Amino acid sequence: MLYYILLFSFTTGAALACALYLIFTSDKRSIENRINKYVKEEVSAEELQENDNKEKSQISSPRKLLARISRVFASQKISTDLQKELIKADVPLRGEEFITLILLFSAGIFFSALILLQNVALASVFMLIGLVMPKIYINAAKSKKVTKFNNQISDTLVMMANSLRAGFSFLQVMDLISKEMAPPISQEFGRTFREINLGISTEEALDNLSGRVESPDLEMTVTAVLIQRQIGGNLAEVLENISETIRERVRIKGEIKTLTAQGRISGLVVGLLPLALLGILMIINPSYISLLFVHPVGLMLLGGAVFAEILGIMLIRKIVNIKI
């Protein structure tokens, strides 16, 4: 029974989060559709005004309500900091919108668990899990983006060096990368190219690029380009040398990953085994394991187990993650 309660709680919270996500992003898609329509078609000014009024009237009351709630967090520093993290993770939401999603998602989990379990302490635990899950998602999205970016940057630098030798300017090379390479590197270089075209200095645009992607390889590349722009030199040769350095680093990382495979598997087993045993006991003998969730001592033991679990995972990850 407890298994179904947990499943229902998280399903309710996830459904609420998905619904709010669609409500927030629908306005962005509407803007994009309007722009495409105006660019591709010849429309009179009266028709444009009529279309805008019609679309404004179609905005739902929930969307307006959520917009008002989001404005409460718009001027907060946490919203600004979170906005930077969302940009790094390529999440198409503003900081205040994401905060609203987190709070409503956690509230949905809390009240669902409270109704089903009739236990405030246990419902609070589930609410805390709901608060942490979006942060885990952002970190995973950032890590995935950086991994893809690092896998592309070596070939990108070779293309840049060859293009510079062929007579392309640096700005033309940025445009070429945005058109020829796959995401995410094409998206980031394209954004940098647009920033430069809009009047931002090349140095500032490259610094913004380095800030959006937390990649040591990109940081090294940007530093080399900025130094070359100040003191001169053969940029194509510099980029080729950096590309070779990155390839060697990737090779060493592969060897380290092979040598630490046993430790990473051990960490995975240590992390999943208690959860697997808990799930099996819930299915086989729910009354036996339910004492952990209803008795005060059981809740204390459960909290200690969660703390020890998190601490063990962090220590193992610290041991096997060797930075070069």
Short mmCIF file of C-alpha atoms in Angstrom, two decimals, residues 10-306:
data_model
loop_
_atom_site.label_atom_id
_atom_site.label_comp_id
_atom_site.label_asym_id
_atom_site.label_seq_id
_atom_site.Cartn_x
_atom_site.Cartn_y
_atom_site.Cartn_z
CA PHE A 10 5.26 11.78 -7.02
CA THR A 11 3.00 11.24 -10.02
CA THR A 12 0.73 14.03 -8.81
CA GLY A 13 3.65 16.38 -8.28
CA ALA A 14 5.18 15.50 -11.65
CA ALA A 15 1.87 16.02 -13.45
CA LEU A 16 1.46 19.41 -11.79
CA ALA A 17 5.01 20.42 -12.76
CA CYS A 18 4.48 19.33 -16.38
CA ALA A 19 1.23 21.26 -16.60
CA LEU A 20 2.84 24.41 -15.25
CA TYR A 21 5.82 23.96 -17.57
CA LEU A 22 3.52 23.81 -20.58
CA ILE A 23 1.64 26.88 -19.40
CA PHE A 24 4.87 28.86 -18.97
CA THR A 25 6.43 27.80 -22.27
CA SER A 26 3.27 28.11 -24.35
CA ASP A 27 3.64 31.88 -24.30
CA LYS A 28 7.19 31.59 -25.65
CA ARG A 29 6.02 29.30 -28.45
CA SER A 30 3.22 31.75 -29.21
CA ILE A 31 5.73 34.58 -29.58
CA GLU A 32 7.88 32.49 -31.91
CA ASN A 33 4.86 31.57 -34.04
CA ARG A 34 3.81 35.21 -34.33
CA ILE A 35 7.29 36.29 -35.40
CA ASN A 36 7.48 33.56 -38.03
CA LYS A 37 4.05 34.51 -39.35
CA TYR A 38 4.95 38.18 -39.66
CA VAL A 39 8.27 37.45 -41.34
CA LYS A 40 6.93 34.96 -43.88
CA GLU A 41 3.69 36.74 -44.78
CA GLU A 42 2.80 40.24 -45.88
CA VAL A 43 0.25 41.36 -43.32
CA SER A 44 -1.30 44.80 -42.92
CA ALA A 45 -0.92 46.82 -39.73
CA GLU A 46 -4.62 46.43 -38.94
CA GLU A 47 -4.39 42.64 -39.20
CA LEU A 48 -1.30 42.60 -36.96
CA GLN A 49 -3.10 44.61 -34.28
CA GLU A 50 -6.17 42.40 -34.54
CA ASN A 51 -4.07 39.23 -34.18
CA ASP A 52 -2.27 40.63 -31.13
CA ASN A 53 -5.53 41.57 -29.41
CA LYS A 54 -7.00 38.15 -30.15
CA GLU A 55 -3.98 36.30 -28.72
CA LYS A 56 -3.92 38.48 -25.61
CA SER A 57 -7.59 37.72 -24.97
CA GLN A 58 -6.87 33.98 -25.27
CA ILE A 59 -4.40 33.96 -22.37
CA SER A 60 -5.97 31.76 -19.71
CA SER A 61 -6.68 32.85 -16.17
CA PRO A 62 -4.27 30.24 -14.71
CA ARG A 63 -1.51 31.69 -16.89
CA LYS A 64 -2.23 35.19 -15.58
CA LEU A 65 -2.34 33.92 -11.99
CA LEU A 66 0.96 32.10 -12.35
CA ALA A 67 2.51 35.19 -13.94
CA ARG A 68 1.49 37.23 -10.89
CA ILE A 69 2.94 34.61 -8.54
CA SER A 70 6.20 34.57 -10.50
CA ARG A 71 6.55 38.36 -10.29
CA VAL A 72 6.90 38.03 -6.51
CA PHE A 73 10.30 36.37 -7.03
CA ALA A 74 11.37 38.44 -10.07
CA SER A 75 13.41 40.99 -8.11
CA GLN A 76 15.00 38.48 -5.72
CA LYS A 77 18.71 37.67 -5.96
CA ILE A 78 17.98 33.93 -5.87
CA SER A 79 15.92 34.37 -9.04
CA THR A 80 18.84 36.07 -10.82
CA ASP A 81 21.30 33.38 -9.73
CA LEU A 82 18.90 30.62 -10.72
CA GLN A 83 18.40 32.28 -14.12
CA LYS A 84 22.13 31.87 -14.82
CA GLU A 85 21.95 28.19 -13.92
CA LEU A 86 18.92 27.69 -16.17
CA ILE A 87 20.78 29.28 -19.08
CA LYS A 88 23.71 26.94 -18.51
CA ALA A 89 21.31 23.97 -18.48
CA ASP A 90 19.35 25.19 -21.55
CA VAL A 91 16.08 25.24 -19.62
CA PRO A 92 13.68 27.66 -21.39
CA LEU A 93 12.33 29.25 -18.21
CA ARG A 94 13.02 32.40 -16.22
CA GLY A 95 14.30 32.14 -12.67
CA GLU A 96 11.04 33.26 -11.06
CA GLU A 97 9.05 30.81 -13.18
CA PHE A 98 11.26 27.92 -12.14
CA ILE A 99 10.95 28.89 -8.47
CA THR A 100 7.17 28.88 -8.84
CA LEU A 101 7.33 25.44 -10.44
CA ILE A 102 9.49 24.09 -7.61
CA LEU A 103 7.18 25.42 -4.89
CA LEU A 104 4.00 24.15 -6.53
CA PHE A 105 5.59 20.80 -7.33
CA SER A 106 6.70 20.37 -3.71
CA ALA A 107 3.33 21.54 -2.40
CA GLY A 108 1.57 18.99 -4.61
CA ILE A 109 3.75 16.20 -3.24
CA PHE A 110 3.29 17.39 0.35
CA PHE A 111 -0.51 17.56 0.29
CA SER A 112 -0.84 14.31 -1.66
CA ALA A 113 1.36 12.49 0.85
CA LEU A 114 -0.40 14.17 3.78
CA ILE A 115 -3.85 13.11 2.56
CA LEU A 116 -2.78 9.54 1.92
CA LEU A 117 -0.37 8.97 4.84
CA GLN A 118 -1.93 11.22 7.51
CA ASN A 119 1.62 11.93 8.73
CA VAL A 120 3.01 15.48 8.63
CA ALA A 121 6.62 14.43 9.26
CA LEU A 122 6.67 11.90 6.44
CA ALA A 123 4.88 14.31 4.09
CA SER A 124 7.54 16.92 4.93
CA VAL A 125 10.27 14.45 3.98
CA PHE A 126 8.62 13.93 0.60
CA MET A 127 8.30 17.71 0.20
CA LEU A 128 12.04 18.14 0.83
CA ILE A 129 12.73 15.50 -1.81
CA GLY A 130 10.53 17.48 -4.18
CA LEU A 131 12.55 20.62 -3.46
CA VAL A 132 15.85 18.85 -4.18
CA MET A 133 14.79 17.05 -7.36
CA PRO A 134 14.74 20.18 -9.62
CA LYS A 135 18.29 21.04 -8.53
CA ILE A 136 19.39 17.51 -9.41
CA TYR A 137 17.71 17.90 -12.79
CA ILE A 138 19.53 21.19 -13.49
CA ASN A 139 22.91 19.71 -12.54
CA ALA A 140 22.27 16.67 -14.74
CA ALA A 141 21.26 18.88 -17.67
CA LYS A 142 24.36 21.05 -17.24
CA SER A 143 26.61 18.00 -17.04
CA LYS A 144 25.03 16.49 -20.16
CA LYS A 145 25.47 19.74 -22.07
CA VAL A 146 29.13 20.12 -21.04
CA THR A 147 29.87 16.51 -21.98
CA LYS A 148 28.40 17.00 -25.46
CA PHE A 149 30.24 20.30 -25.81
CA ASN A 150 33.58 18.77 -24.84
CA ASN A 151 33.09 15.96 -27.35
CA GLN A 152 32.64 18.55 -30.12
CA ILE A 153 35.18 21.20 -29.25
CA SER A 154 38.27 19.43 -30.61
CA ASP A 155 36.78 19.03 -34.10
CA THR A 156 35.43 22.57 -33.88
CA LEU A 157 38.88 23.99 -33.21
CA VAL A 158 40.29 22.12 -36.21
CA MET A 159 37.52 23.56 -38.39
CA MET A 160 38.22 27.04 -37.02
CA ALA A 161 41.96 26.72 -37.73
CA ASN A 162 41.38 25.51 -41.29
CA SER A 163 38.85 28.27 -41.94
CA LEU A 164 41.24 30.94 -40.66
CA ARG A 165 43.96 29.60 -42.96
CA ALA A 166 41.47 29.75 -45.85
CA GLY A 167 41.05 33.49 -45.30
CA PHE A 168 37.92 33.65 -43.14
CA SER A 169 37.68 36.33 -40.48
CA PHE A 170 37.09 35.33 -36.86
CA LEU A 171 33.48 36.53 -37.05
CA GLN A 172 32.88 34.50 -40.22
CA VAL A 173 34.35 31.45 -38.50
CA MET A 174 31.90 31.87 -35.60
CA ASP A 175 29.01 32.03 -38.07
CA LEU A 176 30.32 28.95 -39.90
CA ILE A 177 30.50 26.93 -36.67
CA SER A 178 26.93 27.91 -35.77
CA LYS A 179 25.70 26.60 -39.14
CA GLU A 180 27.85 23.51 -39.70
CA MET A 181 28.21 21.95 -36.25
CA ALA A 182 25.55 20.16 -34.21
CA PRO A 183 24.07 21.44 -30.91
CA PRO A 184 25.00 22.44 -28.29
CA ILE A 185 28.19 23.99 -29.71
CA SER A 186 26.36 25.43 -32.73
CA GLN A 187 23.79 27.10 -30.46
CA GLU A 188 26.41 28.65 -28.19
CA PHE A 189 28.62 29.89 -31.03
CA GLY A 190 25.54 31.20 -32.83
CA ARG A 191 24.51 33.13 -29.74
CA THR A 192 28.02 34.59 -29.44
CA PHE A 193 27.93 35.55 -33.12
CA ARG A 194 24.61 37.36 -32.64
CA GLU A 195 25.90 39.18 -29.56
CA ILE A 196 28.87 40.52 -31.54
CA ASN A 197 26.58 41.61 -34.37
CA LEU A 198 24.39 43.47 -31.88
CA GLY A 199 27.34 45.58 -30.72
CA ILE A 200 28.82 43.64 -27.81
CA SER A 201 32.61 43.55 -27.94
CA THR A 202 34.25 40.30 -29.00
CA GLU A 203 36.00 39.99 -25.64
CA GLU A 204 32.75 40.36 -23.69
CA ALA A 205 30.88 37.97 -25.98
CA LEU A 206 33.57 35.32 -25.54
CA ASP A 207 33.50 35.82 -21.77
CA ASN A 208 29.72 35.30 -21.87
CA LEU A 209 30.25 32.11 -23.88
CA SER A 210 32.70 30.81 -21.30
CA GLY A 211 30.24 31.66 -18.52
CA ARG A 212 27.36 29.78 -20.16
CA VAL A 213 29.36 26.56 -20.61
CA GLU A 214 31.40 25.39 -17.61
CA SER A 215 34.06 23.67 -19.70
CA PRO A 216 37.81 23.91 -18.90
CA ASP A 217 38.55 23.22 -22.57
CA LEU A 218 36.40 26.14 -23.68
CA GLU A 219 37.88 28.38 -21.00
CA MET A 220 41.38 27.55 -22.25
CA THR A 221 40.30 28.29 -25.84
CA VAL A 222 38.71 31.62 -24.94
CA THR A 223 41.79 32.66 -22.95
CA ALA A 224 44.06 31.84 -25.90
CA VAL A 225 41.87 33.80 -28.33
CA LEU A 226 41.73 36.84 -26.04
CA ILE A 227 45.51 36.83 -25.57
CA GLN A 228 46.03 36.51 -29.33
CA ARG A 229 43.75 39.48 -29.97
CA GLN A 230 45.82 41.61 -27.59
CA ILE A 231 49.38 40.66 -28.55
CA GLY A 232 48.91 39.11 -32.00
CA GLY A 233 50.17 35.81 -33.37
CA ASN A 234 49.05 32.90 -35.51
CA LEU A 235 45.58 32.08 -34.17
CA ALA A 236 45.17 29.05 -36.45
CA GLU A 237 48.31 27.46 -35.03
CA VAL A 238 47.24 28.25 -31.47
CA LEU A 239 43.86 26.61 -32.02
CA GLU A 240 45.50 23.50 -33.49
CA ASN A 241 47.78 23.19 -30.46
CA ILE A 242 44.80 23.53 -28.12
CA SER A 243 42.93 20.89 -30.11
CA GLU A 244 45.84 18.49 -29.71
CA THR A 245 45.96 19.20 -25.97
CA ILE A 246 42.24 18.51 -25.65
CA ARG A 247 42.58 15.21 -27.54
CA GLU A 248 45.34 14.13 -25.16
CA ARG A 249 43.23 15.11 -22.16
CA VAL A 250 40.30 13.08 -23.50
CA ARG A 251 42.59 10.07 -23.91
CA ILE A 252 43.85 10.36 -20.32
CA LYS A 253 40.29 10.78 -19.03
CA GLY A 254 39.34 7.57 -20.83
CA GLU A 255 42.15 5.69 -19.10
CA ILE A 256 41.16 7.10 -15.71
CA LYS A 257 37.53 6.14 -16.33
CA THR A 258 38.61 2.58 -17.06
CA LEU A 259 40.78 2.36 -13.93
CA THR A 260 38.03 3.76 -11.66
CA ALA A 261 35.20 1.67 -13.16
CA GLN A 262 35.19 -0.73 -10.21
CA GLY A 263 34.90 2.10 -7.69
CA ARG A 264 32.05 3.74 -9.61
CA ILE A 265 30.15 0.45 -9.81
CA SER A 266 30.70 -0.05 -6.07
CA GLY A 267 29.25 3.39 -5.41
CA LEU A 268 26.25 2.60 -7.59
CA VAL A 269 25.62 -0.67 -5.73
CA VAL A 270 26.02 0.99 -2.34
CA GLY A 271 23.57 3.71 -3.35
CA LEU A 272 20.89 1.51 -4.91
CA LEU A 273 21.00 -1.57 -2.66
CA PRO A 274 19.21 0.00 0.36
CA LEU A 275 16.53 1.47 -1.91
CA ALA A 276 16.06 -1.87 -3.66
CA LEU A 277 15.72 -3.70 -0.33
CA LEU A 278 13.23 -1.09 0.87
CA GLY A 279 11.13 -1.53 -2.26
CA ILE A 280 11.22 -5.34 -2.03
CA LEU A 281 10.15 -5.28 1.63
CA MET A 282 7.31 -2.88 0.81
CA ILE A 283 5.98 -5.35 -1.73
CA ILE A 284 6.60 -8.58 0.22
CA ASN A 285 5.71 -7.48 3.75
CA PRO A 286 4.39 -3.89 3.98
CA SER A 287 3.36 -4.20 7.62
CA TYR A 288 6.93 -5.16 8.59
CA ILE A 289 8.54 -2.10 7.00
CA SER A 290 5.73 0.37 7.76
CA LEU A 291 7.00 0.82 11.33
CA LEU A 292 9.84 2.89 9.92
CA PHE A 293 7.34 5.43 8.62
CA VAL A 294 4.89 5.62 11.54
CA HIS A 295 6.98 5.12 14.71
CA PRO A 296 9.10 8.06 15.98
CA VAL A 297 12.17 5.86 16.42
CA GLY A 298 11.63 4.45 12.95
CA LEU A 299 11.53 7.96 11.48
CA MET A 300 14.77 8.81 13.27
CA LEU A 301 16.43 5.67 11.94
CA LEU A 302 15.10 6.43 8.47
CA GLY A 303 16.52 9.96 8.61
CA GLY A 304 19.89 8.65 9.77
CA ALA A 305 19.90 6.09 6.96
CA VAL A 306 19.17 8.76 4.36
#
